[in-house]
Short mmCIF file of C-alpha atoms in Angstrom, two decimals:
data_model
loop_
_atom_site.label_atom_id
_atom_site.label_comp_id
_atom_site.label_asym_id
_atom_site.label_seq_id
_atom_site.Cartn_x
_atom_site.Cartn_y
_atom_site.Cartn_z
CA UNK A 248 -1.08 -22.05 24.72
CA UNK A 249 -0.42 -20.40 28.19
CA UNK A 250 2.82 -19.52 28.77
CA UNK A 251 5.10 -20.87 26.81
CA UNK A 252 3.42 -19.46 23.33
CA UNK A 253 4.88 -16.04 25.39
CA UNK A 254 8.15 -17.15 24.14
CA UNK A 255 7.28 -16.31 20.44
CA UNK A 256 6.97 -12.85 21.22
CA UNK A 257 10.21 -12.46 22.69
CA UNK A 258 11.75 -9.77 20.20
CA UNK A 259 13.58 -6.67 20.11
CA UNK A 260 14.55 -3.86 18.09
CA UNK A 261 17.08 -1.27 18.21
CA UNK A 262 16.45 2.17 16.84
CA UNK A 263 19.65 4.25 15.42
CA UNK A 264 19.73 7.40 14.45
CA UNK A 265 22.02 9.19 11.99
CA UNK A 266 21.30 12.90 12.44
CA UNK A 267 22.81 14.80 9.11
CA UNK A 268 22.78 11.71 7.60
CA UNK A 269 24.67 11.00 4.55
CA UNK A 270 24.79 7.64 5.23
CA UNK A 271 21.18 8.00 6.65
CA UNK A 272 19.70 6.38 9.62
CA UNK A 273 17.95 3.21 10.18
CA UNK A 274 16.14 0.79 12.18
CA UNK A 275 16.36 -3.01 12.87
CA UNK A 276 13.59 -5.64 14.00
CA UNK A 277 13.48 -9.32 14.64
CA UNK A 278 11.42 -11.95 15.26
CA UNK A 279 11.97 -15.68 16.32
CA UNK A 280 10.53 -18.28 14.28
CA UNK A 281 9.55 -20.85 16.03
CA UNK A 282 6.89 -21.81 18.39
CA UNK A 283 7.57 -24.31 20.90
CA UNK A 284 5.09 -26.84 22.72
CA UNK A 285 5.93 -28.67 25.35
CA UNK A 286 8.66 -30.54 24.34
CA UNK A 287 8.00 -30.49 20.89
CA UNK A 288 9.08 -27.29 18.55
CA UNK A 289 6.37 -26.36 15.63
CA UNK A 290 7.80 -24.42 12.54
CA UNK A 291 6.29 -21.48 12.40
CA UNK A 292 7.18 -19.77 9.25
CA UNK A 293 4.51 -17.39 9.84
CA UNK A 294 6.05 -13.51 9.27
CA UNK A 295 4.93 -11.58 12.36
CA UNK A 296 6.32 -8.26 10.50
CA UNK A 297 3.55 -6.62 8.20
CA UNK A 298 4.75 -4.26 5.70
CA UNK A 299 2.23 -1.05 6.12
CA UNK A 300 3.70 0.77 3.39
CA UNK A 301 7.50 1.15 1.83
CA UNK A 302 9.21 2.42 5.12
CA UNK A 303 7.14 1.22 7.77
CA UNK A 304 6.82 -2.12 9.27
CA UNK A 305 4.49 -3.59 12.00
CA UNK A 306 5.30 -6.20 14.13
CA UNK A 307 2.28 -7.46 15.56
CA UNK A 308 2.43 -10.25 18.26
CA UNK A 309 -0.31 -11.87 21.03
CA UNK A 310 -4.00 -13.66 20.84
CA UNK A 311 -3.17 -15.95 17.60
CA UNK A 312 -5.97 -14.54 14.93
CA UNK A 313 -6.09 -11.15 16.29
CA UNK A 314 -2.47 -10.33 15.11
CA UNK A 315 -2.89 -11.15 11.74
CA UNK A 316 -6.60 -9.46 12.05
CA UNK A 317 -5.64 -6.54 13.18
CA UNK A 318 -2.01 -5.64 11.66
CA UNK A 319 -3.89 -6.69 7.90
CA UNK A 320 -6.83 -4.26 9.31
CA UNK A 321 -4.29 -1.64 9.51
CA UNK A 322 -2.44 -2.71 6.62
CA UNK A 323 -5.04 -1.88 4.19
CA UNK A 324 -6.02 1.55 5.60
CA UNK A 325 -2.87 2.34 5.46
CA UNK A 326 -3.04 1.59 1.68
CA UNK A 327 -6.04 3.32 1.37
CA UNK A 328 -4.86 6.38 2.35
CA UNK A 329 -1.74 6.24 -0.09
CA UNK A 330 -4.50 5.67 -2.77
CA UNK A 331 -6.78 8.32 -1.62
CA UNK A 332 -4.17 11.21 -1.22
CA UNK A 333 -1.50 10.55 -3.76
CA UNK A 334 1.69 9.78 -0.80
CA UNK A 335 1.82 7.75 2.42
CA UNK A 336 1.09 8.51 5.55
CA UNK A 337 4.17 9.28 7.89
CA UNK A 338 5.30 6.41 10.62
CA UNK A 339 4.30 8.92 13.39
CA UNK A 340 0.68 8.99 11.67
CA UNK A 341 0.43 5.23 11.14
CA UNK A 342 1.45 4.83 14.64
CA UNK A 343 -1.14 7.15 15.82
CA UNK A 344 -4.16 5.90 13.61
CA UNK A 345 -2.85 2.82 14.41
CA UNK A 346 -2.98 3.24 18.47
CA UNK A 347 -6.48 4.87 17.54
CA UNK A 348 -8.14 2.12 16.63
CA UNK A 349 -7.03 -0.48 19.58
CA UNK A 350 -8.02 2.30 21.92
CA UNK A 351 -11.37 2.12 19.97
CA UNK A 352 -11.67 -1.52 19.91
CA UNK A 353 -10.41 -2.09 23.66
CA UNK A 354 -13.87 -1.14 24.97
CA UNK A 355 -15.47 -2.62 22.49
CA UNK A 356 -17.08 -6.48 23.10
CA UNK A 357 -14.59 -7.34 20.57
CA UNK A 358 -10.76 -6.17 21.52
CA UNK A 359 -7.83 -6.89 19.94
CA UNK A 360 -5.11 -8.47 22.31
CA UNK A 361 -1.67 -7.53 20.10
CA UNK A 362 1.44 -5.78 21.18
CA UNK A 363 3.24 -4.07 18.55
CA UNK A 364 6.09 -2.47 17.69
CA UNK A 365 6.21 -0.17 14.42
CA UNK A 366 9.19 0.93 12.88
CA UNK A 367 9.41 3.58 10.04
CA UNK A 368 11.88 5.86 8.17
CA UNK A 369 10.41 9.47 7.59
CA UNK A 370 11.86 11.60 4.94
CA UNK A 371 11.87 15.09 7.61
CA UNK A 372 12.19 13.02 10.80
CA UNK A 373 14.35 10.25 10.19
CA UNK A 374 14.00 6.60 11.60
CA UNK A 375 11.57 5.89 14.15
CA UNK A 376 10.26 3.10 16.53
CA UNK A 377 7.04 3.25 18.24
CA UNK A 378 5.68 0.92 21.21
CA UNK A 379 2.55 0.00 21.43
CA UNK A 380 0.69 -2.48 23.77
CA UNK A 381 -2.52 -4.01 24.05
CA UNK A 382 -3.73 -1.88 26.35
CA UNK A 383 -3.52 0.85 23.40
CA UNK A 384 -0.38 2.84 24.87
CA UNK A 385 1.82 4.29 22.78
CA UNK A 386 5.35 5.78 23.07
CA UNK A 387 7.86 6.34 20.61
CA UNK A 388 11.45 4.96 21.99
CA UNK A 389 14.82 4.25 20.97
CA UNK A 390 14.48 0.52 21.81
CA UNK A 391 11.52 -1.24 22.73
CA UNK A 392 11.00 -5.63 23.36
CA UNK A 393 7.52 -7.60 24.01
CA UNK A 394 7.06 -10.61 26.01
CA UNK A 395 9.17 -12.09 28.26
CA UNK A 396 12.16 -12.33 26.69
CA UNK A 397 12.26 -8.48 26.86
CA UNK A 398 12.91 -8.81 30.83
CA UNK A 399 16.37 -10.09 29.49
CA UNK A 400 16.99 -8.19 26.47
CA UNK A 401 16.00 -4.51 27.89
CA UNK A 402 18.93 -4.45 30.06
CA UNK A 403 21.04 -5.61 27.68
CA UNK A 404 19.76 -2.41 25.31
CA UNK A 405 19.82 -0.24 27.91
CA UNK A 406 23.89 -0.87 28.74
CA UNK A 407 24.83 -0.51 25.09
CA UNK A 408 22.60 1.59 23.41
CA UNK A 409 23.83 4.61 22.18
CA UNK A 410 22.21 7.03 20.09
CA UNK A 411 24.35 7.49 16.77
CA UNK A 412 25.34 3.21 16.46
CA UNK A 413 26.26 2.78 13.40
CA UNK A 414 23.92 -0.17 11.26
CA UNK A 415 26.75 -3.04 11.93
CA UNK A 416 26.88 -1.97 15.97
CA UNK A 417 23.44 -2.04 15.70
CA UNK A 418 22.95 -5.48 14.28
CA UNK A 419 25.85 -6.43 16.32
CA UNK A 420 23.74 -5.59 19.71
CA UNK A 421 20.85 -7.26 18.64
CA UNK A 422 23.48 -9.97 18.53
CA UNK A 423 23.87 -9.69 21.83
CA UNK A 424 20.37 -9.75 22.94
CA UNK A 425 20.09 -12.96 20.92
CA UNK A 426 22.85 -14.00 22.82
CA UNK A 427 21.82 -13.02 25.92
CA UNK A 428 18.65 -15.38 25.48
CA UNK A 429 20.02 -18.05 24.33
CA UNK A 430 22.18 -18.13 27.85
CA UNK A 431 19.48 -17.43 30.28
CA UNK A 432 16.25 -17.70 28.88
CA UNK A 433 14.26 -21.10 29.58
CA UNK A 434 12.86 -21.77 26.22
CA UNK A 435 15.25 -22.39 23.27
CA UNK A 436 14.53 -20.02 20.41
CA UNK A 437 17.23 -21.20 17.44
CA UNK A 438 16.31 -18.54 14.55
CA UNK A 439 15.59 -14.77 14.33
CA UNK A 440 14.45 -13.23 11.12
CA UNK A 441 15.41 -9.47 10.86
CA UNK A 442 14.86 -6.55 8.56
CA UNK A 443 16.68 -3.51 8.93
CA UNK A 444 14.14 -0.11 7.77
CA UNK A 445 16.74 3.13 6.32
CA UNK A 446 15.84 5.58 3.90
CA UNK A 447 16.04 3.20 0.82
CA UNK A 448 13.27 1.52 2.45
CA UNK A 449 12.94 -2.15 3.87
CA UNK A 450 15.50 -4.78 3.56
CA UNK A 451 15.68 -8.41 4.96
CA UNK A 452 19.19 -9.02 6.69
CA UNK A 453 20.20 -12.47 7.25
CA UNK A 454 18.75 -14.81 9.85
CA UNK A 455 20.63 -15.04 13.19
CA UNK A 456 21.14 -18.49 14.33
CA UNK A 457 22.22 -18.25 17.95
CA UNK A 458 25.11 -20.89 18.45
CA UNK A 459 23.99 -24.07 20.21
CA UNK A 460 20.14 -23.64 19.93
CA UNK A 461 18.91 -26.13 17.84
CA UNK B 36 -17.92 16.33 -20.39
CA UNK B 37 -14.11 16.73 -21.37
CA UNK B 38 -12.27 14.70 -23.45
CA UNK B 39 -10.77 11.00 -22.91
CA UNK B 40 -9.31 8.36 -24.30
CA UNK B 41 -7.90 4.82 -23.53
CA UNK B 42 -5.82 2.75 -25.43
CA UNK B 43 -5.29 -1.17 -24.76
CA UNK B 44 -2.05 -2.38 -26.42
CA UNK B 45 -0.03 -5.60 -25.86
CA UNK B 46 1.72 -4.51 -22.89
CA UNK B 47 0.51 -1.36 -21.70
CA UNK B 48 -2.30 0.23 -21.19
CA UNK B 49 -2.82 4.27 -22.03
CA UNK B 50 -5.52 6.85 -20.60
CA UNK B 51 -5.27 10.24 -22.46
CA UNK B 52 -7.53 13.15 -20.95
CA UNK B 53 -8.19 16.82 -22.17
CA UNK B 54 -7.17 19.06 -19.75
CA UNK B 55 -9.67 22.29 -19.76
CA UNK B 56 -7.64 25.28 -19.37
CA UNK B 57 -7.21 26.96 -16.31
CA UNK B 58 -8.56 30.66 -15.37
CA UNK B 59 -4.89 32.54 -14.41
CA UNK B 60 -5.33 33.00 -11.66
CA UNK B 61 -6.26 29.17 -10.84
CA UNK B 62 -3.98 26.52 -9.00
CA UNK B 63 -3.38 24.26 -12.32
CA UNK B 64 -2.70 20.77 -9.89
CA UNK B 65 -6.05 21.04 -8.38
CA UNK B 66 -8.07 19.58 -11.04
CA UNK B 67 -6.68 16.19 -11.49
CA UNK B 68 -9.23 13.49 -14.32
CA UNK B 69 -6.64 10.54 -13.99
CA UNK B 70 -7.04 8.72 -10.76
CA UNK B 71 -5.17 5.68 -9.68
CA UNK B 72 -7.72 3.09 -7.88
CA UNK B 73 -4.82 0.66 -7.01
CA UNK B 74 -1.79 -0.03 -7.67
CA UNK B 75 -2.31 -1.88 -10.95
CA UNK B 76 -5.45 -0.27 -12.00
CA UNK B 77 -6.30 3.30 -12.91
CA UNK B 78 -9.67 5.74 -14.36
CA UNK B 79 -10.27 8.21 -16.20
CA UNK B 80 -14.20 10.31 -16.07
CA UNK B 81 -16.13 12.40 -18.33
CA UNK B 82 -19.05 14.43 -16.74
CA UNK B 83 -19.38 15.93 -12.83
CA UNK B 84 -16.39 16.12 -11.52
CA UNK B 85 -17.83 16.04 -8.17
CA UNK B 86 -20.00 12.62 -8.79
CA UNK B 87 -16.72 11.25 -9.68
CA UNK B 88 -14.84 11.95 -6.17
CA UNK B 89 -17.70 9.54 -5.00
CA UNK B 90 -17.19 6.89 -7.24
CA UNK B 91 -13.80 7.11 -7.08
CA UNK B 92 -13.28 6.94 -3.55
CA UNK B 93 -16.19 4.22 -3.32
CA UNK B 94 -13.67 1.99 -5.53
CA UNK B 95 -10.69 2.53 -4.07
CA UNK B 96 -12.33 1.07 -0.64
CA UNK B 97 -13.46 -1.57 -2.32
CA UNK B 98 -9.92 -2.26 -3.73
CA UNK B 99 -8.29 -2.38 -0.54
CA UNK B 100 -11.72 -4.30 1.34
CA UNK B 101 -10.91 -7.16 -1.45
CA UNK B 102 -7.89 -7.44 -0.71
CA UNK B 103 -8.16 -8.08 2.80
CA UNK B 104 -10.74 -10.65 2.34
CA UNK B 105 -9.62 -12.20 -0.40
CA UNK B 106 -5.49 -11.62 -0.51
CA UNK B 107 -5.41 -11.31 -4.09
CA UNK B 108 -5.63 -7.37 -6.07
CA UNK B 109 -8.61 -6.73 -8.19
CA UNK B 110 -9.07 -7.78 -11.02
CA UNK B 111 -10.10 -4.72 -13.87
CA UNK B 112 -13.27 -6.14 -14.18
CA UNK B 113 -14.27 -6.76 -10.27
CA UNK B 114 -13.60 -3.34 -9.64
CA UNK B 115 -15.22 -2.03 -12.79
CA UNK B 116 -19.03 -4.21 -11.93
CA UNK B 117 -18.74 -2.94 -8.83
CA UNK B 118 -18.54 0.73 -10.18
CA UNK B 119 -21.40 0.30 -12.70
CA UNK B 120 -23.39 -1.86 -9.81
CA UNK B 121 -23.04 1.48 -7.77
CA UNK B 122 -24.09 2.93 -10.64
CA UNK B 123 -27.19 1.31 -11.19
CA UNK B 124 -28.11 1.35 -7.94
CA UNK B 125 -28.77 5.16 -8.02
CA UNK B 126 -31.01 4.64 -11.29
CA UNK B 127 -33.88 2.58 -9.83
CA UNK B 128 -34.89 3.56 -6.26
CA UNK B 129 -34.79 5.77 -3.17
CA UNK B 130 -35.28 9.29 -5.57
CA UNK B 131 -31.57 9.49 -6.17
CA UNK B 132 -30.52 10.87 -9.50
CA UNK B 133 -28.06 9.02 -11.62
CA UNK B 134 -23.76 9.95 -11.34
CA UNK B 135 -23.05 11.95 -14.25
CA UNK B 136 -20.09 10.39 -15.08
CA UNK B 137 -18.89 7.68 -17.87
CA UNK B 138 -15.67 5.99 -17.06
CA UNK B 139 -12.52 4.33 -18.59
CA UNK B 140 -10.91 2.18 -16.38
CA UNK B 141 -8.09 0.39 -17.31
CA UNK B 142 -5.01 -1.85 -16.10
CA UNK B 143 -3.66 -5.05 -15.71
CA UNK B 144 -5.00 -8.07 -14.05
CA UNK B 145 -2.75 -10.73 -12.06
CA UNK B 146 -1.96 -13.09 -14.71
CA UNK B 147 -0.83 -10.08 -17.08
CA UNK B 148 -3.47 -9.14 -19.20
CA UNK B 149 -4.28 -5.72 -20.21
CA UNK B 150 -7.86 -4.39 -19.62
CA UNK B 151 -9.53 -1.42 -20.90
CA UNK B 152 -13.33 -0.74 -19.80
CA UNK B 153 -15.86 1.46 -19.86
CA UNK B 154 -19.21 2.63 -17.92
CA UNK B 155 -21.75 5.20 -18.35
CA UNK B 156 -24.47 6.69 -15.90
CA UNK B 157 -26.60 4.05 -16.58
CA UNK B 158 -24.65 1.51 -14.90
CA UNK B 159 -23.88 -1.00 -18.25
CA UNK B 160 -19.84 -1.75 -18.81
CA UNK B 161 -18.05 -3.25 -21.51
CA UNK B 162 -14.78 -4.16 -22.41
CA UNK B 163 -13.27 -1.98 -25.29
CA UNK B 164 -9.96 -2.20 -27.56
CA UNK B 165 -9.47 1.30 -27.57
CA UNK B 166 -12.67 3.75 -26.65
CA UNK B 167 -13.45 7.57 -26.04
CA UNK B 168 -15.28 9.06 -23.62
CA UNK B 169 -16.70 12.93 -23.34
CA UNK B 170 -18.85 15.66 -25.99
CA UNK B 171 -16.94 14.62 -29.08
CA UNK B 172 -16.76 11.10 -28.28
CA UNK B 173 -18.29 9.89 -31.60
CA UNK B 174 -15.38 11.98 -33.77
CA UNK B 175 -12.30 9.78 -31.80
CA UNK B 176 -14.19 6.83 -32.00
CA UNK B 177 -14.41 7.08 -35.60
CA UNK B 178 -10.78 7.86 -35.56
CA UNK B 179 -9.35 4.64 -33.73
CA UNK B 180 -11.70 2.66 -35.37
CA UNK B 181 -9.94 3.39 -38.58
CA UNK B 182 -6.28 3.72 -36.95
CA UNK B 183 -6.09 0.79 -34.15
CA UNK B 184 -4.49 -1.82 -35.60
CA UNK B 185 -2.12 -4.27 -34.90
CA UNK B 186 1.21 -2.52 -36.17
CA UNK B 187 -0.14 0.66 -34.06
CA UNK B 188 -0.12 -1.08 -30.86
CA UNK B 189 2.78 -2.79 -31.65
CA UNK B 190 4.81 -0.96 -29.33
CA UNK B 191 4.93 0.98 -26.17
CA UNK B 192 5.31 3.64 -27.86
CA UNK B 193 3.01 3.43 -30.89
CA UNK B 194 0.21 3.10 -28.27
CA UNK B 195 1.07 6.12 -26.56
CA UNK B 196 1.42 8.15 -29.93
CA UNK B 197 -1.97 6.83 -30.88
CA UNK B 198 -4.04 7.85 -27.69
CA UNK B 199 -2.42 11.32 -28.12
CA UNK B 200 -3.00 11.54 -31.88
CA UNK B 201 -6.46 10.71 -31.62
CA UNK B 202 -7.00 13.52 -28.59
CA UNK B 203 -5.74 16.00 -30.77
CA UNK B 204 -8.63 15.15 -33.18
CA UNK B 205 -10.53 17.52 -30.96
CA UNK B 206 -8.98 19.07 -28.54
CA UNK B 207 -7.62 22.53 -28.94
CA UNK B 208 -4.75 24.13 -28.89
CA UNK B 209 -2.59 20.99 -29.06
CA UNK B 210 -0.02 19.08 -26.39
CA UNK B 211 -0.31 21.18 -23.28
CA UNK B 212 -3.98 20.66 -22.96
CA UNK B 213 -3.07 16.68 -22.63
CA UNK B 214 -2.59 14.78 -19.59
CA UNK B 215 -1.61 11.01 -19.99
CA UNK B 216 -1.44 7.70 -17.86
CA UNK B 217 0.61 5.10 -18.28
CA UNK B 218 0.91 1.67 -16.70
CA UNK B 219 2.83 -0.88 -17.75
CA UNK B 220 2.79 -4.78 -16.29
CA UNK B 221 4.08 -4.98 -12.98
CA UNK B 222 4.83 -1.46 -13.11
CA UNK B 223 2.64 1.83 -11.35
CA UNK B 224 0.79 3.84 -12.85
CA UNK B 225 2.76 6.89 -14.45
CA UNK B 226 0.93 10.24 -15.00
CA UNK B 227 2.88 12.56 -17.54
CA UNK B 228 2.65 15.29 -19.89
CA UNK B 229 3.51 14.55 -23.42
CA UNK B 230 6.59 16.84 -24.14
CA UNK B 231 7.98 14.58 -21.62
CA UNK B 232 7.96 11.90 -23.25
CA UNK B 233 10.59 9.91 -25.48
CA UNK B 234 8.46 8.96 -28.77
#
């Protein structure tokens, strides 16, 4: 689907941290949900977000098979180790086994070609985002985007960002990436789901609609 | 082996194991008979501890493998055929011996419905009411066969008292010595001691 499946990948989260936090700290992700091609839009109600375990999600974008392959791959280890040691593996682990096993597949005849993004609240360490890319790098960062859309969106993060945002200023910038696309980038991308990660564990926030994308 | 019991009532599902007394000086947390296999599905062993670290961890793969390829849990008794298939597989070739270890596994299925099975070395399973596992076996047996009845699984509750009532037909030196599982529908398993319970 060449270039324009790139689109659906354009997505962004914002990490916030709340050090001492009463109120705790959090994380939000999005997604768009459509797929565009050509001229005509397909619905694509599929959820690119994978829930590893209570407080960590994986976002999981690229080759179309491989995502879902590989994030349900990681999924289910994931599991496996809650069953097998009696509590869940941190979001630094699962971002580490997780980076482990594309670098061990990238050389492989079979590689996977995902970009991901995992998010995760830790009890000790609070919230935390990790990037991760097909070519099995990892880095953990305060914001992170895929695809082209990030070329827009980064900058945007990188003006406003600050460390302690609250959870509204934080959904309120991802507003503005949103925004931000819907001005200037080429392909029309009309609704973002989002889940916001804090220490009560995952929650679905409402979808953002940008105004005038249909 | 040590003692255990599993109870199947309406809407829960009980596991009651004998808990050997520790040497002082030993860690008591260590040695730990109730093992959840999934989410909605839990055993109990009597026999070599170490032959059931095996098993058990053989299962819980296959819990998780399943539900990649399939998308849908276990039910009680996929996961327990594959068990006693393992099983059996060590009785007939390659000059293996046998696990020595009987199992109750128990829990819910999908649709609801409580499950309570058992397995033994040989690799057979069947589907039980209420069964014992362990040296005394025969004694508890004897006992739920004459006290499992409707009225006693009535409840929550009732279920629970009866596993533990028919443990203390012979196991020493009373409640401390017990360890129970619970699982309800739709709910994880619970592991607790019975002073902590409200019955």
């Amino acid at each position: 689907m060449g270039w324009i499946e790139i689109l659906d990948r354009a997505e962004v989260v914002t990490d916030k941290h709340h050090i001492r936090g009463s109120t705790g700290g959090g994380e939000i992700r999005r997604a768009p949900n459509l797929v565009p091609l050509r001229i005509t839009c397909l619905p694509n109600d599929q959820d690119k977000m994978f829930k590893l375990s209570d407080k960590i999600l994986l976002l999981c974008v690229g080759e179309a098979g491989d995502t879902v392959q590989f994030a349900e791959y990681i999924q289910k280890n994931i599991q496996l180790y809650k069953m097998r040691n009696g509590y869940e593996l941190s979001p630094k682990a699962a971002a580490n086994f997780t980076r482990k096993n594309l670098a061990d597949y990238l050389r492989s005849r079979t590689p996977y070609h995902v970009n991901l993004l995992l998010a995760g609240f830790d009890e000790t360490d609070g919230p935390g985002l990790y990037y991760m890319d097909h070519l099995s790098a990892l880095a953990k960062a305060p914001f992170a985007a895929h695809g082209y859309g990030a070329y827009l969106t980064l900058s945007i993060l990188d003006r406003y960002y600050r460390p302690d945002l609250t959870r509204d200023e934080a959904v309120d910038l991802l507003k503005k990436c949103i925004e931000e696309l819907n001005k200037r980038f080429i392909l029309n991308l009309p609704s973002f789901s989002v889940r916001l990660i804090d220490k009560e564990g995952i929650h679905d926030l409402e979808k953002l609609m940008p105004v005038g994308a249909k | 082996g040590d003692h255990c019991v599993g109870i199947r009532g309406t809407d829960i599902v009980v596991l009651g194991v004998e808990k050997k007394s520790v040497a002082k000086l030993q860690e008591e947390r260590t040695v730990r008979k109730i093992c959840a296999l999934d989410d909605h599905v839990c055993m109990a062993f009597a026999g070599l501890t170490a032959d059931a670290r095996i098993v058990i961890n053989r299962a819980r793969v296959e819990c998780q493998s399943h539900r990649l390829t399939v998308e849908d849990p276990v039910t009680v008794e996929y996961i327990t055929r594959h068990i006693a298939t393992l099983k059996q597989r060590y009785t007939q070739s390659n000059g293996r011996r046998p696990f020595g270890i009987s199992a109750l596994i128990v829990g819910f299925d999908y649709d609801g419905t409580p499950r309570l099975y058992q397995t033994d070395p040989s690799g057979t399973y069947h589907a039980w009411k209420a069964n014992a596992i362990g040296r005394s076996a025969k004694t508890v047996r004897e006992f739920l066969e004459k006290n499992y009845t409707d009225e006693a699984i009535a409840t929550d509750n009732e279920a629970i008292k009866l596993a533990i009532k028919a443990l203390l037909e012979v196991v020493q030196s009373g409640g401390k010595n017990i360890d129970l599982a619970v699982i309800r529908r739709n709910q994880p398993l619970k592991v607790t001691s019975p002073k902590s319970l409200v019955v």
